[in-house]
mmCIF file of C-alpha atoms in Angstrom:
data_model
loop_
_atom_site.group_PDB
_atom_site.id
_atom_site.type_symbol
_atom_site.label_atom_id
_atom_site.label_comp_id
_atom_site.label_asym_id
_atom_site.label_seq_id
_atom_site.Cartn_x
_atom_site.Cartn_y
_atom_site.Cartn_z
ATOM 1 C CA UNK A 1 16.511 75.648 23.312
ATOM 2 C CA UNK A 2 19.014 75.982 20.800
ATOM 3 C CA UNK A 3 21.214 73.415 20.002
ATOM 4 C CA UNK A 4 24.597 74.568 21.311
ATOM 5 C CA UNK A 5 26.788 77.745 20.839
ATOM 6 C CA UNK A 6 29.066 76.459 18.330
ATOM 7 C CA UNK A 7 26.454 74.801 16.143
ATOM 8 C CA UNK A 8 24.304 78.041 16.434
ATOM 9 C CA UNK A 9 27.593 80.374 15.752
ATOM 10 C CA UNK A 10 27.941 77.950 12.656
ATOM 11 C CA UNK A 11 24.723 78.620 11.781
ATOM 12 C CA UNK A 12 25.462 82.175 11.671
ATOM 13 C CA UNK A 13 28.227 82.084 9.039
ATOM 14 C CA UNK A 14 27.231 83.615 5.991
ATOM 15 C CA UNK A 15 29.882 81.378 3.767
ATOM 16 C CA UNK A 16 27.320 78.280 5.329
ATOM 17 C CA UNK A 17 23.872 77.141 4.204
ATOM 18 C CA UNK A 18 20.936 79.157 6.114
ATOM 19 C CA UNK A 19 19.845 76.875 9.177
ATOM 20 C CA UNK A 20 16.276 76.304 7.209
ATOM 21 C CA UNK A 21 19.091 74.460 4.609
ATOM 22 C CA UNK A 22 20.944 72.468 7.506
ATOM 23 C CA UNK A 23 17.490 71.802 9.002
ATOM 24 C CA UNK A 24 15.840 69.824 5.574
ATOM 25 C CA UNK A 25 19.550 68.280 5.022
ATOM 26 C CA UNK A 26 19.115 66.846 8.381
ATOM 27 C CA UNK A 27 15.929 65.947 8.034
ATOM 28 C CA UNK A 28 16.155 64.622 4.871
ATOM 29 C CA UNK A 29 19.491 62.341 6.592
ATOM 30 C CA UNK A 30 17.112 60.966 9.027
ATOM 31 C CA UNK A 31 13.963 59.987 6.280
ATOM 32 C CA UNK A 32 16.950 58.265 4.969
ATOM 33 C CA UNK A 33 18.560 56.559 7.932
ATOM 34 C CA UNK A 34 15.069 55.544 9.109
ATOM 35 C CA UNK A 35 14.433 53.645 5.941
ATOM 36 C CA UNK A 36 18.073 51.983 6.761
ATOM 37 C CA UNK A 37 16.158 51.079 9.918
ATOM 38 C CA UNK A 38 13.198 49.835 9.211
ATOM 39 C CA UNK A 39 15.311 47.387 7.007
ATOM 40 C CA UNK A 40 16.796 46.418 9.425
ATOM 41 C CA UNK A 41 14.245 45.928 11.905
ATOM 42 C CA UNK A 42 12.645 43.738 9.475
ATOM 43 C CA UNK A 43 15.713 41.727 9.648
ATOM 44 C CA UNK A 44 15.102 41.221 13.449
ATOM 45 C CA UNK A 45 17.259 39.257 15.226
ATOM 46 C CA UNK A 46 17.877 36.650 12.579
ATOM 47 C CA UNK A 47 21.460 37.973 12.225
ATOM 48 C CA UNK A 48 21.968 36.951 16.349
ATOM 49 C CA UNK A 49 20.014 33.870 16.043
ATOM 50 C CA UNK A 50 22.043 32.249 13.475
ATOM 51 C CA UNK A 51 25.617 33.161 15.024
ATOM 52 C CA UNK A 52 24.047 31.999 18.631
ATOM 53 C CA UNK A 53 23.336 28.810 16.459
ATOM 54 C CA UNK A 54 26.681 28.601 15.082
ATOM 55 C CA UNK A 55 28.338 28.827 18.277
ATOM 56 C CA UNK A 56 25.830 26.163 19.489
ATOM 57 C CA UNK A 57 26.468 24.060 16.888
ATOM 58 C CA UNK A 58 30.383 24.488 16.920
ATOM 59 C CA UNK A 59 30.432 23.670 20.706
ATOM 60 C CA UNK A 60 27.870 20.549 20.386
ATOM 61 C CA UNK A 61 30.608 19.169 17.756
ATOM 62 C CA UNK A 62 33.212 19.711 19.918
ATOM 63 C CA UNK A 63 31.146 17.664 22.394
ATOM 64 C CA UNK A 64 30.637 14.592 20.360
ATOM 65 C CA UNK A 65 34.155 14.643 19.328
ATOM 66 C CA UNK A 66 34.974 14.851 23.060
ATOM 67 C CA UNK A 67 32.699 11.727 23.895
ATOM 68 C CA UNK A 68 34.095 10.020 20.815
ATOM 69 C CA UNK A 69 37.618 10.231 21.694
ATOM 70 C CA UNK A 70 36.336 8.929 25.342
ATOM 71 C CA UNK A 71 34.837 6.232 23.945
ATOM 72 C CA UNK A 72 38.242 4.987 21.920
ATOM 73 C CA UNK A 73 40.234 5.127 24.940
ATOM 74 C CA UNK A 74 37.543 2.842 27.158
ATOM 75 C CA UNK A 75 37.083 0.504 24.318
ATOM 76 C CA UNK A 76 41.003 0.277 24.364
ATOM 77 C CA UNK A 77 40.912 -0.339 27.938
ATOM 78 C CA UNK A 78 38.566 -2.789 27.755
ATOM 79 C CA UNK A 79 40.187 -5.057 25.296
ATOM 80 C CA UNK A 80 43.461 -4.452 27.037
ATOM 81 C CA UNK A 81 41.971 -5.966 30.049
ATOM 82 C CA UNK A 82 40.092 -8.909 27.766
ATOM 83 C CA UNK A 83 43.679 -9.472 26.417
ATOM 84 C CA UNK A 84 45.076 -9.930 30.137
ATOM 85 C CA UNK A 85 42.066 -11.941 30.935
ATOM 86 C CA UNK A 86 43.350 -14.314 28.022
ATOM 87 C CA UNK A 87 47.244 -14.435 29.578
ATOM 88 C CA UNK A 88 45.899 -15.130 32.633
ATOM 89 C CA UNK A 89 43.827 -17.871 31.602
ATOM 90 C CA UNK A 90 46.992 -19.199 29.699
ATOM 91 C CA UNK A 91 49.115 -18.848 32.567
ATOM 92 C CA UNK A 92 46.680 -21.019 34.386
ATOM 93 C CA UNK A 93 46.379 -23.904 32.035
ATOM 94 C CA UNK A 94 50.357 -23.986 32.207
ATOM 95 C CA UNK A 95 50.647 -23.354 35.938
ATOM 96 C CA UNK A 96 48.118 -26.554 36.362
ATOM 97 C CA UNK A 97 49.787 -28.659 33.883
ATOM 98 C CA UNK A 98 52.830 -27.635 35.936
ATOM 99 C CA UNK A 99 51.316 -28.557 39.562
ATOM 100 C CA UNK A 100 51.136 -32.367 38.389
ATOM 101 C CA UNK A 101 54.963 -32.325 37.806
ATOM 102 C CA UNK A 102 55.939 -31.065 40.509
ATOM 103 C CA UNK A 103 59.033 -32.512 42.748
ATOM 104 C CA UNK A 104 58.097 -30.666 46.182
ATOM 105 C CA UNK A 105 55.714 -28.900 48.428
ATOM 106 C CA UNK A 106 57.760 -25.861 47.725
ATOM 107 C CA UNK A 107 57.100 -25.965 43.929
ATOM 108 C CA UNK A 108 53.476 -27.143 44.499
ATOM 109 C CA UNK A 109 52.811 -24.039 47.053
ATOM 110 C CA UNK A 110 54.842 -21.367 44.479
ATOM 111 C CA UNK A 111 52.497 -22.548 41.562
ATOM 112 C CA UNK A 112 49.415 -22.237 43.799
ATOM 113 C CA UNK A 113 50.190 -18.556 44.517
ATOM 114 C CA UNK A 114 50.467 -17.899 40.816
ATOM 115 C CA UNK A 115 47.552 -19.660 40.036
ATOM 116 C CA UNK A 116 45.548 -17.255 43.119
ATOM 117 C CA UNK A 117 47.546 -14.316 41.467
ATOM 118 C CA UNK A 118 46.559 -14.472 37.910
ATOM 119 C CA UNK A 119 42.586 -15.807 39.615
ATOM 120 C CA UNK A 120 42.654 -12.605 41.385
ATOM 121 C CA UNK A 121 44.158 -10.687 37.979
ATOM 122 C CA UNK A 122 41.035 -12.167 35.937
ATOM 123 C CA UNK A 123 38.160 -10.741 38.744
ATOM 124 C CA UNK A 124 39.614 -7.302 38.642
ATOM 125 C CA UNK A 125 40.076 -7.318 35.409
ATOM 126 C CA UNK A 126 36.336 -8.746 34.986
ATOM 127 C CA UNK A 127 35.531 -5.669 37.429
ATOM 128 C CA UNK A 128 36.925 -2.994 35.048
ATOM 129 C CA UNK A 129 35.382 -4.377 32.099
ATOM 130 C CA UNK A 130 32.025 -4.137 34.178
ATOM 131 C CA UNK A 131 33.106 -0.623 35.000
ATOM 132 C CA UNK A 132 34.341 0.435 31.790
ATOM 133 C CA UNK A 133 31.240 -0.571 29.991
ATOM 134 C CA UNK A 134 28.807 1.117 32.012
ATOM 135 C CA UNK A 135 30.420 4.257 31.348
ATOM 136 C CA UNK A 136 31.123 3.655 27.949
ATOM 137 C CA UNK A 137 27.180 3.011 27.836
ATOM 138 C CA UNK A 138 26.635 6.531 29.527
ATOM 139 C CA UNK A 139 28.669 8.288 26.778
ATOM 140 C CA UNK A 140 27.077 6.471 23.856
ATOM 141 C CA UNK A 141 23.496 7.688 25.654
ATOM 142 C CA UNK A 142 25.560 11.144 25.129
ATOM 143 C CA UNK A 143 26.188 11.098 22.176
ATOM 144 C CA UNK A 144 23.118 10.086 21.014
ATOM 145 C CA UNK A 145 21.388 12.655 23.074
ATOM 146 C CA UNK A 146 24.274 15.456 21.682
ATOM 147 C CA UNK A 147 23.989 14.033 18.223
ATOM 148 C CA UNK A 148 20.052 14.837 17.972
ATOM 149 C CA UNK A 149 20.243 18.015 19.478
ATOM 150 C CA UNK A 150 23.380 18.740 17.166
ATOM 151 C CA UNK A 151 21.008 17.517 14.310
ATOM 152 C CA UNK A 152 17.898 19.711 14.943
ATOM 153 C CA UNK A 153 20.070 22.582 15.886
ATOM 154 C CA UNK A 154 21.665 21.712 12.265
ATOM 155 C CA UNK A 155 18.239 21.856 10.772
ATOM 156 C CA UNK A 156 16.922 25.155 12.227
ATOM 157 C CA UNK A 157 20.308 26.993 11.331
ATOM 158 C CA UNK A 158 19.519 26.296 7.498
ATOM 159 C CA UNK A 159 16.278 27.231 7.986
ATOM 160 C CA UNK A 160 17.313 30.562 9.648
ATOM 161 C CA UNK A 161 19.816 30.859 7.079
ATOM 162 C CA UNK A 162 17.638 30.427 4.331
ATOM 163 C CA UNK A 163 15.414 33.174 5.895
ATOM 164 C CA UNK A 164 17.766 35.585 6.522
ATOM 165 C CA UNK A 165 19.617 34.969 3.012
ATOM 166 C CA UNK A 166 16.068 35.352 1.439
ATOM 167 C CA UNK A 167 15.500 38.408 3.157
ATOM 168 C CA UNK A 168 18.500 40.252 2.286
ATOM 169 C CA UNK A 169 18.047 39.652 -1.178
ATOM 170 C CA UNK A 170 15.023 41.415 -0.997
ATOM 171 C CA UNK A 171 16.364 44.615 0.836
ATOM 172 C CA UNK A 172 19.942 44.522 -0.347
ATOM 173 C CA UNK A 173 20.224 46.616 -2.952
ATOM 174 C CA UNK A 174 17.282 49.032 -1.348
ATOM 175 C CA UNK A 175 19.614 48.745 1.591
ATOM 176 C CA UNK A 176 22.837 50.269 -0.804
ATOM 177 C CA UNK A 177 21.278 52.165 -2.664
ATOM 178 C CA UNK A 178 20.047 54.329 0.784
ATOM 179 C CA UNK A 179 23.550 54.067 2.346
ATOM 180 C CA UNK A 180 25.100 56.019 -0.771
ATOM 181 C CA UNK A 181 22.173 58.458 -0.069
ATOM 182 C CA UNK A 182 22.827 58.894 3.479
ATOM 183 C CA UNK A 183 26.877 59.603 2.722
ATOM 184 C CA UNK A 184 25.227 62.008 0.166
ATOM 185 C CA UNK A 185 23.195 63.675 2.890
ATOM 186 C CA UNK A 186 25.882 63.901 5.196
ATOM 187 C CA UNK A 187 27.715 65.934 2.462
ATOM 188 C CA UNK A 188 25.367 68.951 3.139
ATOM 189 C CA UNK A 189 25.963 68.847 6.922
ATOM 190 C CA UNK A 190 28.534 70.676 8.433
ATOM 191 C CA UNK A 191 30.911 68.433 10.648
ATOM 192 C CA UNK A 192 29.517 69.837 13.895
ATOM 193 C CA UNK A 193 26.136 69.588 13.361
ATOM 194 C CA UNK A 194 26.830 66.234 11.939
ATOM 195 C CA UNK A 195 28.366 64.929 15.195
ATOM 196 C CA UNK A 196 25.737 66.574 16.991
ATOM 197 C CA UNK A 197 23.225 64.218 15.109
ATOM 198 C CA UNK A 198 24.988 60.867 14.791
ATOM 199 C CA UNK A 199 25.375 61.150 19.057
ATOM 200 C CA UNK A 200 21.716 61.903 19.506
ATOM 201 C CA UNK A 201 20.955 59.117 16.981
ATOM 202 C CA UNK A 202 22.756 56.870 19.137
ATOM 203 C CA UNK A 203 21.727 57.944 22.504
ATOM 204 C CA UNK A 204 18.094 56.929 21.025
ATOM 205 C CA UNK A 205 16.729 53.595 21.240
ATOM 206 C CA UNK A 206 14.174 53.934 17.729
ATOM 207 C CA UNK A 207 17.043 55.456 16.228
ATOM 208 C CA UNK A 208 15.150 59.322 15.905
ATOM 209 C CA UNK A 209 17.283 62.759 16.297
ATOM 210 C CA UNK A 210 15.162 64.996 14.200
ATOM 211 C CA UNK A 211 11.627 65.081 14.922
ATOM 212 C CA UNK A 212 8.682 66.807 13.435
ATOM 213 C CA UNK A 213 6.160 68.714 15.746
ATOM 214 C CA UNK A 214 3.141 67.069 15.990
ATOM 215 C CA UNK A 215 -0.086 68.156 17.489
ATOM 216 C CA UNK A 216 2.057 70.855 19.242
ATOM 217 C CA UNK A 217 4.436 68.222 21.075
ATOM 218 C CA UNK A 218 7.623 66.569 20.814
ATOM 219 C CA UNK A 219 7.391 63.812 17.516
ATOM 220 C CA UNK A 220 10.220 61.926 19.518
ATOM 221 C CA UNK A 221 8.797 61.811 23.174
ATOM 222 C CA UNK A 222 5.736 63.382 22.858
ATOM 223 C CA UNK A 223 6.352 66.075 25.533
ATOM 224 C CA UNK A 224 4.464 69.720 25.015
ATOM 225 C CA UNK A 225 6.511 72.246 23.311
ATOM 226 C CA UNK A 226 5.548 75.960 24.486
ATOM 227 C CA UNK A 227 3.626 78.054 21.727
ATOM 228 C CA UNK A 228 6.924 80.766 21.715
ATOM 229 C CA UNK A 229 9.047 77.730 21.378
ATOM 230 C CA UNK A 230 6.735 76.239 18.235
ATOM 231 C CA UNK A 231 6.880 79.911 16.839
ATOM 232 C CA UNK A 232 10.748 79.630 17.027
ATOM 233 C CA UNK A 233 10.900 76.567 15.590
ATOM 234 C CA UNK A 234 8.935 78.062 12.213
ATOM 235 C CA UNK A 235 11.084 80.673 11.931
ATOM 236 C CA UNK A 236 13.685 78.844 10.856
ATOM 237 C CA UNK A 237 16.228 81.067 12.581
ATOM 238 C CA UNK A 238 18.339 78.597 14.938
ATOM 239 C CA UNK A 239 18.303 74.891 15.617
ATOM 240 C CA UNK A 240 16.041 74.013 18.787
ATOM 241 C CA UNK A 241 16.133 71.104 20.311
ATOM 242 C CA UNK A 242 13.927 69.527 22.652
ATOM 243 C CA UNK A 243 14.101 70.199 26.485
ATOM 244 C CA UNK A 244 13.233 66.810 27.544
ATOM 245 C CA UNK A 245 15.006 64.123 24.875
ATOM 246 C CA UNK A 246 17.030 66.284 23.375
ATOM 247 C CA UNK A 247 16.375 65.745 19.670
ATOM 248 C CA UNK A 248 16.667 68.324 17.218
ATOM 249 C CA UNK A 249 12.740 69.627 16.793
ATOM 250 C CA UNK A 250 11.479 70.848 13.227
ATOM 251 C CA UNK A 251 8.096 72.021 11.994
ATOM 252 C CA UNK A 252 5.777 70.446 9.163
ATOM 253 C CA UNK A 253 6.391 72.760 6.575
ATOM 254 C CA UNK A 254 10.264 70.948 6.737
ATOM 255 C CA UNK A 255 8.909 67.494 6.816
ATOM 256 C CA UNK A 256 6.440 68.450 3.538
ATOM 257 C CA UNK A 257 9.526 68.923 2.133
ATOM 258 C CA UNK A 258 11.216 65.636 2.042
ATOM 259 C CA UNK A 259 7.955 63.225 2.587
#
């Protein structure tokens, strides 16, 4: 079927290129866009890989800085409560030294209950150091665990890096020098027939909207095309697309031509 009724109207105009013109300048846009392809297809999915690393990476460091800062304030904590341990036992020595002085049971009885108090201050104190320590122990193990994995996740990005890097070296320029082509092509395509292209391009996963007839079927999805249709398409005398994936259909003689 033909390709719509403004594109075949266009096609019509005597001021535009003949539709054998429009159908090598497409053509010859998507030899040239499939080159851009393959390119990138041989890029794969480096390009994802390494930001996925990235963002692994980045969010492991934020992790280990996390822990880190964790680890400051329990070490703090800790030596806070060693200091207190210290008063305590200070206030001890002096509350004893005091207890042999004393004048009364009253004074004797007020030192003991300081002397239970700051007792009772050094266990829990002891108790939170025991506490404290244990899970300062569990975020060192984290950070040690977070630390290798941030290392080998370190190691693979540069060596996905490197990869990619050397690969775009190679197809770089290739790469630019086919872009300017394609903007070339696109010159020769009126804008209708243009848009027409670029959304079937899209709407295909390998990237195809004009396809050669091959072996009397569809070069895109390989469906049959009817002899009267195939006979159309040699003419020459209006875009046809196919009936089943809807990409624009052309004959050998207009693939010779750019191959």
């Amino acid at each position: 079927m033909a390709l719509d009724k403004h594109t075949e109207a266009a096609g019509n105009d005597t001021r535009e290129s003949s539709v054998e013109q429009k159908l090598v300048a497409l053509y010859a846009l998507q030899h040239i866009d499939s080159r851009i392809d393959k390119i990138k297809i041989v890029r794969g999915e480096l390009p994802l890989e390494v930001q996925d690393l990235e963002d692994e990476i980045a969010g492991l460091e934020t992790r280990v800085e996390k822990y880190n800062q964790e680890t400051q304030e329990f070490e703090q904590v800790i030596n806070e409560k060693k200091n207190t341990i210290k008063e305590s036992k200070s206030l001890i020595k002096k509350y004893e030294e005091q207890q042999m002085n004393v004048r009364n049971n009253r004074e004797y009885d007020s030192l003991s209950k300081e002397l239970e108090f700051q007792s009772l201050e050094i266990q829990l104190c002891e108790k939170r150091i025991k506490e404290y320590t244990a899970k300062l122990d569990a975020i060192k193990s984290q950070i040690d665990n977070s630390e290798g994995v941030l290392k080998d996740r370190i190691e693979d990005l540069t060596s996905k890096k490197n990869e990619l890097n050397s690969i775009i070296e190679e197809t770089q320029r290739e790469e630019e020098v086919l872009h300017q082509e394609s903007l070339i092509s696109q010159d020769d395509i009126d804008a209708r027939l243009l848009v027409a292209y670029q959304r079937i391009r899209k709407n295909s996963k390998n990237g195809l909207a004009v396809v050669p007839v091959e072996r009397g079927a569809c070069g895109g999805c390989f469906s049959k095309i009817p002899p009267q249709v195939a006979l159309d398409i040699a003419m020459h005398k209006k875009i046809i697309v196919c009936e089943f994936c809807g990409r624009i259909l052309v004959d050998a003689e207009i693939k010779e031509r750019i191959v």
